[in-house]
C-alpha atoms as a PDB file:
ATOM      1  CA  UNK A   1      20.213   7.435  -6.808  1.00  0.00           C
ATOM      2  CA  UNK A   2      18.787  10.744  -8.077  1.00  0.00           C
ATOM      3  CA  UNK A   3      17.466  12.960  -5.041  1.00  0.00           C
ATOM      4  CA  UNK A   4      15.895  15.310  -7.723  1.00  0.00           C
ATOM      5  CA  UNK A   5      13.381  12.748  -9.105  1.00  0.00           C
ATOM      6  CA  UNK A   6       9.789  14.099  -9.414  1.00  0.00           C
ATOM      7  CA  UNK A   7       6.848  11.924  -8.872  1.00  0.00           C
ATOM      8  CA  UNK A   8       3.956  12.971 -11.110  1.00  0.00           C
ATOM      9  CA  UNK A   9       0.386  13.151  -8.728  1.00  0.00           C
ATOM     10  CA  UNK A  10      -2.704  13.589 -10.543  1.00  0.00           C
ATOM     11  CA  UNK A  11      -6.465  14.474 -10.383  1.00  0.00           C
ATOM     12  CA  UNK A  12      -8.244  15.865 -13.706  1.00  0.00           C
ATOM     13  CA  UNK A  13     -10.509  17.770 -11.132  1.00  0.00           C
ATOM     14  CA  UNK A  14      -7.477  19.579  -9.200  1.00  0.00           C
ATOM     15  CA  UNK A  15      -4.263  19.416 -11.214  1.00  0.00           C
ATOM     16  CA  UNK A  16      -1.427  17.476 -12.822  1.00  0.00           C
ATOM     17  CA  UNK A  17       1.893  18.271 -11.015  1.00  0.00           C
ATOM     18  CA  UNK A  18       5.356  16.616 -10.422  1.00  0.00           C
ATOM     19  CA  UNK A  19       6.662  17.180  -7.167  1.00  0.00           C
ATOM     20  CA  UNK A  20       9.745  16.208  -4.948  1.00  0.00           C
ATOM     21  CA  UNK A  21       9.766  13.526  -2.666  1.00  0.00           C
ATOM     22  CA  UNK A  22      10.247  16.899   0.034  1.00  0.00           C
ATOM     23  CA  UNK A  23       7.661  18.457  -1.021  1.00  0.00           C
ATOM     24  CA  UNK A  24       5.283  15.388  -0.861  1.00  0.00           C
ATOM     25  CA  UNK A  25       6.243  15.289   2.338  1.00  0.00           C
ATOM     26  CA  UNK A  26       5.510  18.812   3.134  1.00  0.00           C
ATOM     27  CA  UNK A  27       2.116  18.694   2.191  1.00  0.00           C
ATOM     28  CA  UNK A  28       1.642  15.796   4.211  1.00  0.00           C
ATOM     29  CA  UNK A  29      -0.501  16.296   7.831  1.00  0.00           C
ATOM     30  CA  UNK A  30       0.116  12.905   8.956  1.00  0.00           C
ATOM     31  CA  UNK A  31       3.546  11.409   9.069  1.00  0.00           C
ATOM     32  CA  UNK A  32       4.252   8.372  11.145  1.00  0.00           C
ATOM     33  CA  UNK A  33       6.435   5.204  11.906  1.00  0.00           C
ATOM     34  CA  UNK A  34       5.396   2.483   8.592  1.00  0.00           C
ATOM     35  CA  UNK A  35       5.704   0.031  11.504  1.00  0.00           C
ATOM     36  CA  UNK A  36       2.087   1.446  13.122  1.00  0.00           C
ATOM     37  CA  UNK A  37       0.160  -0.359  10.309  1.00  0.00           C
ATOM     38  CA  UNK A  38       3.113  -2.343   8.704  1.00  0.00           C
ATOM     39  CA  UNK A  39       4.263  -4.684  11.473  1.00  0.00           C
ATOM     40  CA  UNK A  40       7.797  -5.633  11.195  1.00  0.00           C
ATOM     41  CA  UNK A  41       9.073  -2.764   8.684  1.00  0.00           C
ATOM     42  CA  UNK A  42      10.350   0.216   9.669  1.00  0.00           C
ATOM     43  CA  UNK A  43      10.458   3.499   8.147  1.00  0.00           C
ATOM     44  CA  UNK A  44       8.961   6.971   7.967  1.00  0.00           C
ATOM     45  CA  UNK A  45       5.920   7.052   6.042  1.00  0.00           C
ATOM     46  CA  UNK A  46       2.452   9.605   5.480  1.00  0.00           C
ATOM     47  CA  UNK A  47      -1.292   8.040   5.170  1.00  0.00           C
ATOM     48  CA  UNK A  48      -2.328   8.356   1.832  1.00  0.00           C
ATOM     49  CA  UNK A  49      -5.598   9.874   2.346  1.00  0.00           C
ATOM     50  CA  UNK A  50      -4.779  12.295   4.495  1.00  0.00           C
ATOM     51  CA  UNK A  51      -2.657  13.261   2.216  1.00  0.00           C
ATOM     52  CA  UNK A  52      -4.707  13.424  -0.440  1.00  0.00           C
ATOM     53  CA  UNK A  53      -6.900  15.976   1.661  1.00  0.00           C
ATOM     54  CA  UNK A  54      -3.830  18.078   2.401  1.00  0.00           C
ATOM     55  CA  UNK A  55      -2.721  18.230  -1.727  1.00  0.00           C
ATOM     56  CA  UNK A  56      -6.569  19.337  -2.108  1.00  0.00           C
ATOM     57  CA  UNK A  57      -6.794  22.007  -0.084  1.00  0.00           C
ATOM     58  CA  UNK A  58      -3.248  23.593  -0.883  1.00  0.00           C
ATOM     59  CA  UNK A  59      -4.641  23.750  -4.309  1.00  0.00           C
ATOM     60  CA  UNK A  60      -8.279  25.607  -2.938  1.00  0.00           C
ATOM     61  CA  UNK A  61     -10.039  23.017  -4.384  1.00  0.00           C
ATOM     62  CA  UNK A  62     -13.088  21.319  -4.035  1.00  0.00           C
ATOM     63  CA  UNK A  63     -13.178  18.138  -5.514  1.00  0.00           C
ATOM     64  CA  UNK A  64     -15.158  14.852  -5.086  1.00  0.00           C
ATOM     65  CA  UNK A  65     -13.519  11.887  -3.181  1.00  0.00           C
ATOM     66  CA  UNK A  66     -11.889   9.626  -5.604  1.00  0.00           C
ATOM     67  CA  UNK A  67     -13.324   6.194  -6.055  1.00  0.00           C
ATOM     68  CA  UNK A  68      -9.563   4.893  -6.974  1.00  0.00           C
ATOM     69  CA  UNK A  69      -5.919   5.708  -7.008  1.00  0.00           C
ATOM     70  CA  UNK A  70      -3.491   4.032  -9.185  1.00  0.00           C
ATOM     71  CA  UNK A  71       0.156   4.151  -8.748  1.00  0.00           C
ATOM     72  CA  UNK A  72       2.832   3.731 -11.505  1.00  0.00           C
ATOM     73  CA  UNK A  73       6.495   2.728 -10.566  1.00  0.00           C
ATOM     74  CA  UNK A  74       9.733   3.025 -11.909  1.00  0.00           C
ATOM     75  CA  UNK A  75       9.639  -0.560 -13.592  1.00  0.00           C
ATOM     76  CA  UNK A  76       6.043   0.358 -14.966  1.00  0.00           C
ATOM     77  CA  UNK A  77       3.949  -1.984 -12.465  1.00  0.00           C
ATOM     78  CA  UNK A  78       0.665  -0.790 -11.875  1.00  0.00           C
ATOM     79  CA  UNK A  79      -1.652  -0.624  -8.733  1.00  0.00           C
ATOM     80  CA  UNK A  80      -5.072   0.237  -9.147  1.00  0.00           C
ATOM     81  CA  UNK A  81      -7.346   0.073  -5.502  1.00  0.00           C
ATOM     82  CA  UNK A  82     -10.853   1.489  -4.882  1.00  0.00           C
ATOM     83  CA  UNK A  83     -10.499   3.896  -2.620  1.00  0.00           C
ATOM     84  CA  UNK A  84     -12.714   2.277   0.101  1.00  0.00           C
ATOM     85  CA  UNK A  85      -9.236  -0.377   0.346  1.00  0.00           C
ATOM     86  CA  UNK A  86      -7.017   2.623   0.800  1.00  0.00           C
ATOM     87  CA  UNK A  87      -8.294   3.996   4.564  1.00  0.00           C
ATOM     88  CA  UNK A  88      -5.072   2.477   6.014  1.00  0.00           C
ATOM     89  CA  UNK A  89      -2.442   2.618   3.081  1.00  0.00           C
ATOM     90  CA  UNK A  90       0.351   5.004   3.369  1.00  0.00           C
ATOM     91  CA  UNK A  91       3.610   5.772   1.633  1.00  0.00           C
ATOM     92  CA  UNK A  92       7.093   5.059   2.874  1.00  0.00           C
ATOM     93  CA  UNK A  93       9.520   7.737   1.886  1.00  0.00           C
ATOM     94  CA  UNK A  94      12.585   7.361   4.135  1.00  0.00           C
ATOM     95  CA  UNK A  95      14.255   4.872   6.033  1.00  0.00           C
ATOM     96  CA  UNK A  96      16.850   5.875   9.431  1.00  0.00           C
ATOM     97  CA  UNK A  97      16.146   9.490   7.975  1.00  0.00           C
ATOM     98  CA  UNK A  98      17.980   8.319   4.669  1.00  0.00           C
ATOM     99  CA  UNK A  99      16.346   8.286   1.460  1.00  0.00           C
ATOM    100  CA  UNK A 100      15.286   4.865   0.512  1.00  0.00           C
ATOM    101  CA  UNK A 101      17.837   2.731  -0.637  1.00  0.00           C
ATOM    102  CA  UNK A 102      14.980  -0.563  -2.104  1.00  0.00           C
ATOM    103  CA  UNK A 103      12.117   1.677  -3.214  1.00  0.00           C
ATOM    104  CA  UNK A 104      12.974   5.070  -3.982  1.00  0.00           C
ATOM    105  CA  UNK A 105      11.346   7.895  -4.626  1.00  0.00           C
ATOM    106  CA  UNK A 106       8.625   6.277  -2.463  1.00  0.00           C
ATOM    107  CA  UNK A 107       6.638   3.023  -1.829  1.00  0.00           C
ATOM    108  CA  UNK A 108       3.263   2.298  -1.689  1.00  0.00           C
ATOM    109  CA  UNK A 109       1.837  -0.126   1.417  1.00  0.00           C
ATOM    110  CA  UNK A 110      -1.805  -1.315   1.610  1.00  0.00           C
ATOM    111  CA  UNK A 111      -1.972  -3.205   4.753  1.00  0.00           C
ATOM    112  CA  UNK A 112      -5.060  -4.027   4.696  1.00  0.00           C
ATOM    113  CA  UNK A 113      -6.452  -3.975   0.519  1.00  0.00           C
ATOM    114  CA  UNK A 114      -7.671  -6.846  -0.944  1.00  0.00           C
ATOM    115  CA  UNK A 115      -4.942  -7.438  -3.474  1.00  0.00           C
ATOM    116  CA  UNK A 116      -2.135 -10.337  -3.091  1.00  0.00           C
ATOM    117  CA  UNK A 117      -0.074  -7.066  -3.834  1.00  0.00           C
ATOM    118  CA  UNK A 118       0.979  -5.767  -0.722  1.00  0.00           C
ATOM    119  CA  UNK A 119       3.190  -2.911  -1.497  1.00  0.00           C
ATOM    120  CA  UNK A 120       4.758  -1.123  -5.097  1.00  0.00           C
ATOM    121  CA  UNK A 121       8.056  -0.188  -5.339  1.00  0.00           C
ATOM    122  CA  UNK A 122       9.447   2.681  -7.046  1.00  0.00           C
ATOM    123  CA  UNK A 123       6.294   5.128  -7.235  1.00  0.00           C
ATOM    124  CA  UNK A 124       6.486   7.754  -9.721  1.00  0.00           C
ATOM    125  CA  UNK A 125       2.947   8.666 -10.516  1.00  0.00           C
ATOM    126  CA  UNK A 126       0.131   8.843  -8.481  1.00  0.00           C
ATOM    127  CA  UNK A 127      -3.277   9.476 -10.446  1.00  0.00           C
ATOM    128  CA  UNK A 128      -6.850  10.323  -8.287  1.00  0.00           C
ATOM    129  CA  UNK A 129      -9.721   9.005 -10.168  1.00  0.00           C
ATOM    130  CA  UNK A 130     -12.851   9.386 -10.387  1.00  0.00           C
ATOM    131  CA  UNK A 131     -14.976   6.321 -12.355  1.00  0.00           C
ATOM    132  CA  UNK A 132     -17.145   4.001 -10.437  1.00  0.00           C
ATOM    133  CA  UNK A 133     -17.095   1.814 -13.150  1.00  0.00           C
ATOM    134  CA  UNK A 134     -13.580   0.654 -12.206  1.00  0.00           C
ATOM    135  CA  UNK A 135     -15.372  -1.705  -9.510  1.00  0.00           C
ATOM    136  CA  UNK A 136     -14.481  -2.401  -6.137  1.00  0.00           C
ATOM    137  CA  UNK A 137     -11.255  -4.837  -6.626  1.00  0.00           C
ATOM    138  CA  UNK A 138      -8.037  -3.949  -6.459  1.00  0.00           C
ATOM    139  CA  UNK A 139      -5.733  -5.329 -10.004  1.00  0.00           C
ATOM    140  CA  UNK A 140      -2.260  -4.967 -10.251  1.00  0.00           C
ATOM    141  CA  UNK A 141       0.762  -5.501 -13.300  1.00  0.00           C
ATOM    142  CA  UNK A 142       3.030  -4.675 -15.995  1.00  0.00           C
ATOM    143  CA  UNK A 143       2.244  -1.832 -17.976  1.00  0.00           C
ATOM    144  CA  UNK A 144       3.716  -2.876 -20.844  1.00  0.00           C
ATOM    145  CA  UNK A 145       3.447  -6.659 -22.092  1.00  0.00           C
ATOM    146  CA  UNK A 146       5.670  -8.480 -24.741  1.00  0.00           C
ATOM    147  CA  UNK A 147       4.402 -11.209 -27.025  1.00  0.00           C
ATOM    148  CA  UNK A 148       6.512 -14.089 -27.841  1.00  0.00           C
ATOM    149  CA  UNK A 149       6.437 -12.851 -31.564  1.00  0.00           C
ATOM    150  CA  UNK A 150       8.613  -9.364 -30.406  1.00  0.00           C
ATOM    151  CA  UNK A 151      10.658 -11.507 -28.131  1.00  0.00           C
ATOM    152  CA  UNK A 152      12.006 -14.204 -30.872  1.00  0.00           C
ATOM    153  CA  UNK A 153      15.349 -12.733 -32.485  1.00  0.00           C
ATOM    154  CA  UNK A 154      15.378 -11.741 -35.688  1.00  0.00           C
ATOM    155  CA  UNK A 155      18.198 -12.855 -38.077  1.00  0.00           C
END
């Protein structure tokens, strides 16, 4: 497991940065036990909207509330939420004061979102956004999909 890995946060009205899982941290204001909102798993985690705030003002910005975030992981699975799901969600980013071991860089948990899709593994990019027209339900999946055509072996 790399401990230099960058995860790649984004807002096109602020910036587009990769940053250390340390220096995610940093920037967070709230950091707490995971098992405060996640019963049953434990871990040291930071709310995801406070954070949000934080990352926005170290950058002097002013910037409208998102109305989503998406999250990309390792695997390229996908997590798009409306931001009014995300008031108690909250990233895990160590475990016993260890780097994750399942999860790394950092995992997503949405305790209380409306998707099936509790928590992503493996978060490398975090994008802000801004579109109302992305409605107010969560969706989650692959990235990438593979037809039966590019999966049949070719002699």
């Amino acid at each position: 497991m790399s401990t230099d890995i960058r995860i790649q946060v984004s807002d096109l009205h602020i910036v587009t940065e990769e940053l250390t899982v340390q220096r995610i941290v940093a920037i967070a204001k709230q950091v707490l036990p995971l098992e405060e909102r996640v019963p049953d798993v434990q871990g040291d985690a930071f709310d995801l909207t406070s954070w949000y705030d934080s990352w926005k003002r170290h950058h002097v910005i002013e910037a409208p509330e998102p109305t989503h975030v998406m999250v990309e992981a390792m695997d390229e699975f996908q997590a798009m939420l409306p931001w009014s799901q995300v008031k108690q969600a909250l990233f895990l980013y160590a475990q016993e004061g260890q780097a994750l071991k399942k999860g790394y860089p950092i995992r997503l948990y949405v305790p209380d979102g409306s998707s099936e899709c509790l928590n992503v593994k493996g978060v490398v990019k975090i994008w802000f956004l801004h579109d109302v027209t992305l409605g107010e339900e969560a969706t989650y999946g692959f990235k990438n999909t593979v037809s039966l055509k590019d999966l049949k072996i070719k002699k």
